[in-house]
PDB file of C-alpha atoms in Angstrom:
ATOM      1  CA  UNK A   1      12.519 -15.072 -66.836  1.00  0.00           C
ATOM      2  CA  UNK A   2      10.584 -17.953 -65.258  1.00  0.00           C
ATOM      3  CA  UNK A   3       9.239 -18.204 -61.916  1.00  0.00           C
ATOM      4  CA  UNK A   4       9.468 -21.242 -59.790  1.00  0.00           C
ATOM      5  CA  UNK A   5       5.997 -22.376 -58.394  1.00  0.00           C
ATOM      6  CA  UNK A   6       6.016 -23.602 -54.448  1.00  0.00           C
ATOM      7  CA  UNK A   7       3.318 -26.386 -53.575  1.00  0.00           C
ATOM      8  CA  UNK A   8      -0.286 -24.442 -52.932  1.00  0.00           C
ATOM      9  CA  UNK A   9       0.106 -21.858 -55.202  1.00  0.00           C
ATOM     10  CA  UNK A  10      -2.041 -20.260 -57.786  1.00  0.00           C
ATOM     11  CA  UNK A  11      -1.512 -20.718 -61.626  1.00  0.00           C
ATOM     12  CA  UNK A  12      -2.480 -16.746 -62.217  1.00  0.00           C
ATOM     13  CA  UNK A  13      -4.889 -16.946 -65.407  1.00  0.00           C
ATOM     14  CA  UNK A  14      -3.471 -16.437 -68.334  1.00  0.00           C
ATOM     15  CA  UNK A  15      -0.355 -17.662 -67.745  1.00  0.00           C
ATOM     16  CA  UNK A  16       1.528 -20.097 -69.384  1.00  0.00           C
ATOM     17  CA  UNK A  17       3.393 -22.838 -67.290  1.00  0.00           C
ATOM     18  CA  UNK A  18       5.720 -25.217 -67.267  1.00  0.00           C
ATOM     19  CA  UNK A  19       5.684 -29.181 -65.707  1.00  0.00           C
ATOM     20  CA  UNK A  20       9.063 -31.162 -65.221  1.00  0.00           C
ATOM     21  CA  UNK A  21       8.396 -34.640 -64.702  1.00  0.00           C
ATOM     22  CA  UNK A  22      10.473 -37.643 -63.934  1.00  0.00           C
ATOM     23  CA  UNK A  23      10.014 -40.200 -66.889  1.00  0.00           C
ATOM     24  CA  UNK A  24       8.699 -39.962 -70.351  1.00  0.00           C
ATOM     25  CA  UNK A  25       5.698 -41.998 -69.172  1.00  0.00           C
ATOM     26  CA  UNK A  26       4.208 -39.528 -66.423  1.00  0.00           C
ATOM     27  CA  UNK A  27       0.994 -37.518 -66.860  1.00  0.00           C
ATOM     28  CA  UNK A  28      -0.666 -34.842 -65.733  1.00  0.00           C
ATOM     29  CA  UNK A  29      -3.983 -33.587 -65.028  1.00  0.00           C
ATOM     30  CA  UNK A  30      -5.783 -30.905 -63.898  1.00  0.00           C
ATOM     31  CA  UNK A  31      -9.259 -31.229 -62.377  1.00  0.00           C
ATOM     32  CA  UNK A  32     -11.890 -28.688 -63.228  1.00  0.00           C
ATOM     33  CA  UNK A  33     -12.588 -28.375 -59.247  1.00  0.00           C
ATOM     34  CA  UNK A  34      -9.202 -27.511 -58.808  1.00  0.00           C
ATOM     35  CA  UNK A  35     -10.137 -24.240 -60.815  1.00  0.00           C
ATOM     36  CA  UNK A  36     -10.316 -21.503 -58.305  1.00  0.00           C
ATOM     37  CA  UNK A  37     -11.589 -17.400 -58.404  1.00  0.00           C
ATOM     38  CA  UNK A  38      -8.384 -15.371 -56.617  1.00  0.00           C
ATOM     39  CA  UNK A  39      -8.009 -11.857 -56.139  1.00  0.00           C
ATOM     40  CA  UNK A  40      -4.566 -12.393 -56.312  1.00  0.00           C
ATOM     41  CA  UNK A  41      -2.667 -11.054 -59.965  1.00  0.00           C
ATOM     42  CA  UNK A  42       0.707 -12.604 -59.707  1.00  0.00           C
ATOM     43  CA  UNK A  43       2.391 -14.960 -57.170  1.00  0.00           C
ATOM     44  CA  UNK A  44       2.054 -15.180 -53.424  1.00  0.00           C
ATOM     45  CA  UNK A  45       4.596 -14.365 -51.346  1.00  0.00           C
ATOM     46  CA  UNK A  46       7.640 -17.021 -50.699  1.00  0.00           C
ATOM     47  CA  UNK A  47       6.722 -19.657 -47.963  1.00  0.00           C
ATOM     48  CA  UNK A  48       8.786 -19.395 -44.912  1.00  0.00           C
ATOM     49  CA  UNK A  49      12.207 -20.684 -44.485  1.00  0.00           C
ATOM     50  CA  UNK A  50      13.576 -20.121 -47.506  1.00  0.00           C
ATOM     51  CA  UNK A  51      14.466 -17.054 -49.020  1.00  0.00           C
ATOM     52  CA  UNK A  52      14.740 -15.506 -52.779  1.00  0.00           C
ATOM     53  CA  UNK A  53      18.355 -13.867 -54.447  1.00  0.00           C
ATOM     54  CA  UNK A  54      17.050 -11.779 -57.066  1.00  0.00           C
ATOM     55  CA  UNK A  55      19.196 -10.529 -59.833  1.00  0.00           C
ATOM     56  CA  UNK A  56      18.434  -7.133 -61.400  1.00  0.00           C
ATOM     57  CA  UNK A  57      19.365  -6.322 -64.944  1.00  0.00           C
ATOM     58  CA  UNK A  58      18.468  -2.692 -64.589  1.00  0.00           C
ATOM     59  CA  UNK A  59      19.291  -1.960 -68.026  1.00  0.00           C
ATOM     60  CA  UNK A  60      17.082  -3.913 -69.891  1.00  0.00           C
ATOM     61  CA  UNK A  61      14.718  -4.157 -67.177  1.00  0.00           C
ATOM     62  CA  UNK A  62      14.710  -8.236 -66.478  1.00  0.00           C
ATOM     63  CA  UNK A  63      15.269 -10.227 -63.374  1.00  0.00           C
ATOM     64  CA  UNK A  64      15.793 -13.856 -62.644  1.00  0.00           C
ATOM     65  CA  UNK A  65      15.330 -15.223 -58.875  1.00  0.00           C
ATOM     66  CA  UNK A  66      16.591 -17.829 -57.276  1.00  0.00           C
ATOM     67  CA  UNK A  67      15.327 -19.642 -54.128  1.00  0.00           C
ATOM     68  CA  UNK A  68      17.118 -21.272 -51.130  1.00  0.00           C
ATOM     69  CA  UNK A  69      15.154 -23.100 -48.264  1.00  0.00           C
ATOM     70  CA  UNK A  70      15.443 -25.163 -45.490  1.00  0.00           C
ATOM     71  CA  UNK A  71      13.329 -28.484 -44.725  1.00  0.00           C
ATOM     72  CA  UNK A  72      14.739 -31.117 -42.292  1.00  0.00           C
ATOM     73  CA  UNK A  73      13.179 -33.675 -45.014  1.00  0.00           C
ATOM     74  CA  UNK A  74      15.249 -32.739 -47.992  1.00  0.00           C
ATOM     75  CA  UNK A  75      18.617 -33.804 -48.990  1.00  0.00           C
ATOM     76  CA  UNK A  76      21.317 -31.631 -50.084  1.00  0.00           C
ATOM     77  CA  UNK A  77      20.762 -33.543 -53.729  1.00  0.00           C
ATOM     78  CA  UNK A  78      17.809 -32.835 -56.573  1.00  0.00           C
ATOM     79  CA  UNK A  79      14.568 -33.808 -54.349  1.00  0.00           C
ATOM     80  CA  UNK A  80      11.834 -33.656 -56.590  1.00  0.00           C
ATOM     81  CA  UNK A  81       9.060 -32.836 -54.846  1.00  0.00           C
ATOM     82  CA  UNK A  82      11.211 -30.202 -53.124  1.00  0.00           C
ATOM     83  CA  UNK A  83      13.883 -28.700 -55.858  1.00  0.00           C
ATOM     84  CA  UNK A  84      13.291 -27.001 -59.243  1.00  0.00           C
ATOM     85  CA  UNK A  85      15.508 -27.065 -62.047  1.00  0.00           C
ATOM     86  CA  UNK A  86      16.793 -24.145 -63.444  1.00  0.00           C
ATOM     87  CA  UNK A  87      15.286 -23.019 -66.803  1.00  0.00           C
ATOM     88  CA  UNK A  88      16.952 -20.266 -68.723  1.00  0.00           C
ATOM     89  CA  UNK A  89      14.719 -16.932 -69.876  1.00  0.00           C
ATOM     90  CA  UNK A  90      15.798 -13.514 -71.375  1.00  0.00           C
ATOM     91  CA  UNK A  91      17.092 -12.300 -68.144  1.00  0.00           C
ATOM     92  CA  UNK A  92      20.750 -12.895 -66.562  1.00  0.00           C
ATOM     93  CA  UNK A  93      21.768 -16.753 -66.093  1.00  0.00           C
ATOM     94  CA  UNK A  94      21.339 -17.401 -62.037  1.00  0.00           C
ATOM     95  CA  UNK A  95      21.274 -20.520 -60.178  1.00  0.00           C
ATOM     96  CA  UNK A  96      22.476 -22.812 -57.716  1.00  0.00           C
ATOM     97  CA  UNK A  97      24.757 -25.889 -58.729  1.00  0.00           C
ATOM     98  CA  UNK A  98      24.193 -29.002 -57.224  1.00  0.00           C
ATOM     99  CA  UNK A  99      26.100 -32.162 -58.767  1.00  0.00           C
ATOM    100  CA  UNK A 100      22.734 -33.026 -60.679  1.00  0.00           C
ATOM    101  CA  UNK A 101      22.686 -29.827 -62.450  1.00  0.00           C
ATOM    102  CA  UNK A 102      21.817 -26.579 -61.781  1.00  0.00           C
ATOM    103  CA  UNK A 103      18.797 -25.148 -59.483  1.00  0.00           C
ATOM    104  CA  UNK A 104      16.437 -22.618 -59.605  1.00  0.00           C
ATOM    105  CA  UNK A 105      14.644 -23.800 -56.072  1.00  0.00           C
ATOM    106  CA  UNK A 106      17.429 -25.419 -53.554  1.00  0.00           C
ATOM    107  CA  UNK A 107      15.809 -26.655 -50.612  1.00  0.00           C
ATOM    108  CA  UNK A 108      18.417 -28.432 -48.542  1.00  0.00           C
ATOM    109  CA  UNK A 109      17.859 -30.637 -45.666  1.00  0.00           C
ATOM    110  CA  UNK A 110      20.223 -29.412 -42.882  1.00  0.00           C
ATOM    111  CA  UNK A 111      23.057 -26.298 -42.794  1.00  0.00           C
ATOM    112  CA  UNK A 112      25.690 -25.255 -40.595  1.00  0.00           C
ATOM    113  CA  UNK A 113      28.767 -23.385 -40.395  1.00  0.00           C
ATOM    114  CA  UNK A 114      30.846 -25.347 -42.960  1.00  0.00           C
ATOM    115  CA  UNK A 115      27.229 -25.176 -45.442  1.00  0.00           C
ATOM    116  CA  UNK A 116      28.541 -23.592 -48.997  1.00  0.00           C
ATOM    117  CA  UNK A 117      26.043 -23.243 -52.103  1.00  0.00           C
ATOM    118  CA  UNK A 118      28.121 -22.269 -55.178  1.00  0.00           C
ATOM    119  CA  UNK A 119      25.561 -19.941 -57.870  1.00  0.00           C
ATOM    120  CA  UNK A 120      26.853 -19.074 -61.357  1.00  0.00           C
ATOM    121  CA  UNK A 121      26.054 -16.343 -63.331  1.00  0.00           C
ATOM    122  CA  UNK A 122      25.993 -15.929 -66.938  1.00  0.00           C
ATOM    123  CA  UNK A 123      25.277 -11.928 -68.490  1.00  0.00           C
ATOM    124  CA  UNK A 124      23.141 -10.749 -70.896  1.00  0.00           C
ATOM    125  CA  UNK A 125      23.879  -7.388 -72.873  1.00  0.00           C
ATOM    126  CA  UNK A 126      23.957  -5.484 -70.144  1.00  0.00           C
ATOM    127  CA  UNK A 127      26.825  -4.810 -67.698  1.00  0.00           C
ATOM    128  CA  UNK A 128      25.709  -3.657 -64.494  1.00  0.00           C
ATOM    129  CA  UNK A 129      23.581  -6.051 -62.171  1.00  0.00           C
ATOM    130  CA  UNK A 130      22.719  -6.485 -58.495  1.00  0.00           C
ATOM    131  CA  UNK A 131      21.516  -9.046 -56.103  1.00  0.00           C
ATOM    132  CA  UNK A 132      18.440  -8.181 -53.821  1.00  0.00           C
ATOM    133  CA  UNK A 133      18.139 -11.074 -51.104  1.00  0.00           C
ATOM    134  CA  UNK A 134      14.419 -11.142 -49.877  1.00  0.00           C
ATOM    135  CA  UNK A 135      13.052 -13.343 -46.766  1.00  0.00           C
ATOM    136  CA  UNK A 136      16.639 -13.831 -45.366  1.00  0.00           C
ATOM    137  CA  UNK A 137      15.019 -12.515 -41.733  1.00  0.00           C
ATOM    138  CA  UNK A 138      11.963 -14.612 -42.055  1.00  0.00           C
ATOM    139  CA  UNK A 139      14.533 -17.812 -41.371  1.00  0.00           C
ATOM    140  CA  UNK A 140      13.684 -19.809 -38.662  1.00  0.00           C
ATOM    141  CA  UNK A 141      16.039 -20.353 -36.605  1.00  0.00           C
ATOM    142  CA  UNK A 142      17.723 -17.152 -37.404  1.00  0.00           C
ATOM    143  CA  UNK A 143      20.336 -17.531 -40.092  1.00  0.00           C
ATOM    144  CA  UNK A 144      23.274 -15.498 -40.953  1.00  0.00           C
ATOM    145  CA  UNK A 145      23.691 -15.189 -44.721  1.00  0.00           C
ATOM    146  CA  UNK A 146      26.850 -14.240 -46.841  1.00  0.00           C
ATOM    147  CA  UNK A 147      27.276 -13.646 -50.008  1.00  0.00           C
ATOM    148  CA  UNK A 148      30.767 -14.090 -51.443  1.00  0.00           C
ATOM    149  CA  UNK A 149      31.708 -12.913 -55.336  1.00  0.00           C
ATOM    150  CA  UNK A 150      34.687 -14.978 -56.335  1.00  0.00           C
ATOM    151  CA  UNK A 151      35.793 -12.257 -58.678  1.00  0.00           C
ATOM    152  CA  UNK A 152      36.515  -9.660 -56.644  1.00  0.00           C
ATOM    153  CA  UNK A 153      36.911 -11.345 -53.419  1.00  0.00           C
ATOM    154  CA  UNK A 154      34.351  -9.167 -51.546  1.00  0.00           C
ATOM    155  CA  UNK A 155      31.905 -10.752 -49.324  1.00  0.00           C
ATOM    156  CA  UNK A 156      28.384  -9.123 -47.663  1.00  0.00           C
ATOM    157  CA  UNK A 157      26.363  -9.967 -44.923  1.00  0.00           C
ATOM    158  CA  UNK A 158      22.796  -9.815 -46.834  1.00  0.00           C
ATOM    159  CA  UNK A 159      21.186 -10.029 -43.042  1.00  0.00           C
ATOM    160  CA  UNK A 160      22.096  -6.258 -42.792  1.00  0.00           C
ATOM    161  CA  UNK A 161      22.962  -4.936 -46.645  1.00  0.00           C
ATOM    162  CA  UNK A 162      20.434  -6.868 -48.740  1.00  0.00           C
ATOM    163  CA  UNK A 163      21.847  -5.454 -52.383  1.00  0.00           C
ATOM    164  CA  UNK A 164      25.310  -6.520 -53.808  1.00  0.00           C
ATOM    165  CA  UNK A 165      25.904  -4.307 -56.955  1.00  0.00           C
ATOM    166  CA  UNK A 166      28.343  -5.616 -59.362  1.00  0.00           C
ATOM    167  CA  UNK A 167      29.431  -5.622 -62.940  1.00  0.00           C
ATOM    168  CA  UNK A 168      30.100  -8.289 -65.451  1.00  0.00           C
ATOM    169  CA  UNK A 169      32.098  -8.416 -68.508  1.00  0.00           C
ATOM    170  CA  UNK A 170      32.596 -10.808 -71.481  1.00  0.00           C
ATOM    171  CA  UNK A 171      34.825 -14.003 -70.300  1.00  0.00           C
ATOM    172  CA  UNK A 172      33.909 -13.889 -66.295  1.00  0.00           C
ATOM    173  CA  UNK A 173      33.834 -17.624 -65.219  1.00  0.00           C
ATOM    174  CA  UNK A 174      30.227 -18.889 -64.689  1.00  0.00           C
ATOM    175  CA  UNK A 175      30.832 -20.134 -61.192  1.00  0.00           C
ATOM    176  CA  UNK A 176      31.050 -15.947 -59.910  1.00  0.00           C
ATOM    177  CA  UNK A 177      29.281 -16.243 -56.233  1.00  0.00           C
ATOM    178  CA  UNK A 178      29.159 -18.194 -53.180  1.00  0.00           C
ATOM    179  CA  UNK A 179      26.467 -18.330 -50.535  1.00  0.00           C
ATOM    180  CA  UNK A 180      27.422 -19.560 -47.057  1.00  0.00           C
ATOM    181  CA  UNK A 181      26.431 -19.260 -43.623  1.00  0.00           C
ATOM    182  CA  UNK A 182      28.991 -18.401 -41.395  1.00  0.00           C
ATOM    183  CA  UNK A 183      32.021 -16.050 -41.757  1.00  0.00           C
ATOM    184  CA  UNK A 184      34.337 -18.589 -41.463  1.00  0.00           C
ATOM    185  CA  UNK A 185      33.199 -20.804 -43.811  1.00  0.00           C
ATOM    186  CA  UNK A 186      34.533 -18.925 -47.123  1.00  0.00           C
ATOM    187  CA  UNK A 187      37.869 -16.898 -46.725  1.00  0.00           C
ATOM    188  CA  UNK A 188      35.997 -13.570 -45.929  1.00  0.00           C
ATOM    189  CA  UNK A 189      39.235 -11.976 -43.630  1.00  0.00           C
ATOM    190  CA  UNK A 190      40.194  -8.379 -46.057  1.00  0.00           C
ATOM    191  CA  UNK A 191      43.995  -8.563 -46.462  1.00  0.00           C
ATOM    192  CA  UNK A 192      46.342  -6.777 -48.769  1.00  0.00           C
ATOM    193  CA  UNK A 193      47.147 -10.414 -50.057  1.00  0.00           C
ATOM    194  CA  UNK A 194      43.974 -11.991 -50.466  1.00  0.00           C
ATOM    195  CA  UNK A 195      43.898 -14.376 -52.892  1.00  0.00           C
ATOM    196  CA  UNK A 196      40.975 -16.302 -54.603  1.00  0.00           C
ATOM    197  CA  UNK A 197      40.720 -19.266 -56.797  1.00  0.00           C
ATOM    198  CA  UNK A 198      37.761 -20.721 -58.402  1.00  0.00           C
ATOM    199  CA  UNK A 199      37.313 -22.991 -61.268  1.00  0.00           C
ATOM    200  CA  UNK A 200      34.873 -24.213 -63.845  1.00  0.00           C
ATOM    201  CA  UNK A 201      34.021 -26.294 -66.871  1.00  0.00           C
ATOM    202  CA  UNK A 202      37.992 -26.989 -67.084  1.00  0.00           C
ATOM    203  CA  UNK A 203      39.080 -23.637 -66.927  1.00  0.00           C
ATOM    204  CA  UNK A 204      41.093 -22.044 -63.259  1.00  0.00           C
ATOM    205  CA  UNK A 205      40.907 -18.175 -62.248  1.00  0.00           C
ATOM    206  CA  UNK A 206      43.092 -16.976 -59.714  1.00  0.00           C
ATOM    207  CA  UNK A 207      42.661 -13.708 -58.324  1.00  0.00           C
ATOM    208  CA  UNK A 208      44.447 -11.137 -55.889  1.00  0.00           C
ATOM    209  CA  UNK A 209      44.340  -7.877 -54.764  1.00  0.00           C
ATOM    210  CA  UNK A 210      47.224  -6.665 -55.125  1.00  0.00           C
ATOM    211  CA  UNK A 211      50.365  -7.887 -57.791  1.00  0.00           C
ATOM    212  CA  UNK A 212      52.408 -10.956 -56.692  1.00  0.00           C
ATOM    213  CA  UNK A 213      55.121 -13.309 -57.854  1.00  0.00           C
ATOM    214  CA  UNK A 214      54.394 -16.805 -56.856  1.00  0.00           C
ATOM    215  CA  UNK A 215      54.004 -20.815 -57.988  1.00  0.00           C
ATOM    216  CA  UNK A 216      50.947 -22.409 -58.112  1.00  0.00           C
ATOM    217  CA  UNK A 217      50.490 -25.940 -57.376  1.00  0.00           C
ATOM    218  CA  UNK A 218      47.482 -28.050 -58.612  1.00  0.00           C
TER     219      UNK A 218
END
């Protein structure tokens, strides 16, 4: 899968890269004194306030990150000289959605309890995944991070347990996970009732734990 680049950091040599630009009529260059000798064989390590969800194919051995920050001078909208969109590879399908598409960088400007970044997830071949959150206790100010999976209604506090195992099959609505920072701010209260509803590209999943007989109302 691809990598997202933050400002500052080295093009390893050798490796191919990719430029979004704004218009058909930008440019690009690259001065030769901008060339550089770096001990350094793959990327640095994320800049703080923001932190990585990494999704592990274990099966075929791929991964595809996704980063979340924090910077009082982004918007919760596509910034683009803060936000990256998302560019598919060989690995699993995982990004943040914003209304102008979807992100593979998602540095938003402000957060608090009520703060809710949906992520879909698309398979490959494989069936068994996890998430590995990396950075989350770097945040400053401290953050509490939860990570809610729509599907099964089972939410994780990545602060303490930084790996949500799942599985995937054929069918699973795109829209699968939820990442929110405070407990209250996605249904996360374990009940023999609980009941989850999610929806994308036209299509509405409802979920529950347990068998029930009931009308829904849209």
């Amino acid at each position: 899968s691809y990598t997202d680049l933050s400002s500052g950091d080295p093009i390893p040599a050798t490796q191919g890269f990719l430029v979004y630009v704004s218009s058909g009529t930008n440019s690009l260059t690259i001065p030769l004194a901008d060339r550089a000798h770096h001990s350094q064989n793959w990327y640095k390590d994320a800049p703080t306030n923001r932190f990585k969800l990494i999704v592990h194919d274990h099966e075929a051995a791929t991964a595809q990150e996704s980063v979340i920050g924090f910077n009082e001078l982004a918007t919760n909208g596509f910034d683009m000289q803060y936000d990256s969109y998302f560019f598919a590879g060989f690995a699993p399908q995982f990004y943040s959605i914003i209304p102008e598409g979807n992100l593979s960088t998602n540095i938003i400007g402000e957060v608090d309890w009520k703060t809710k970044i949906p992520f879909a997830f698309i398979k490959n071949a494989s069936n068994s995944y996890d998430i590995e959150a990396e950075g989350i206790n770097t945040l400053q100010p401290r953050q509490s991070v939860y990570l809610t999976d729509l599907k099964t209604g089972d939410s994780q506090l990545l602060n303490k347990n930084p790996i949500y195992e799942f599985t995937s099959e054929e069918g699973d609505i795109a829209e699968r996970f939820m990442v929110h920072f405070s407990a209250l701010a996605v249904n996360d209260l374990q009940s023999e009732q609980q009941i989850n509803a999610f929806s994308s590209h036209g299509n509405i999943e409802i979920r529950t734990s347990m068998p029930i007989t009931a009308e829904v109302h849209i």
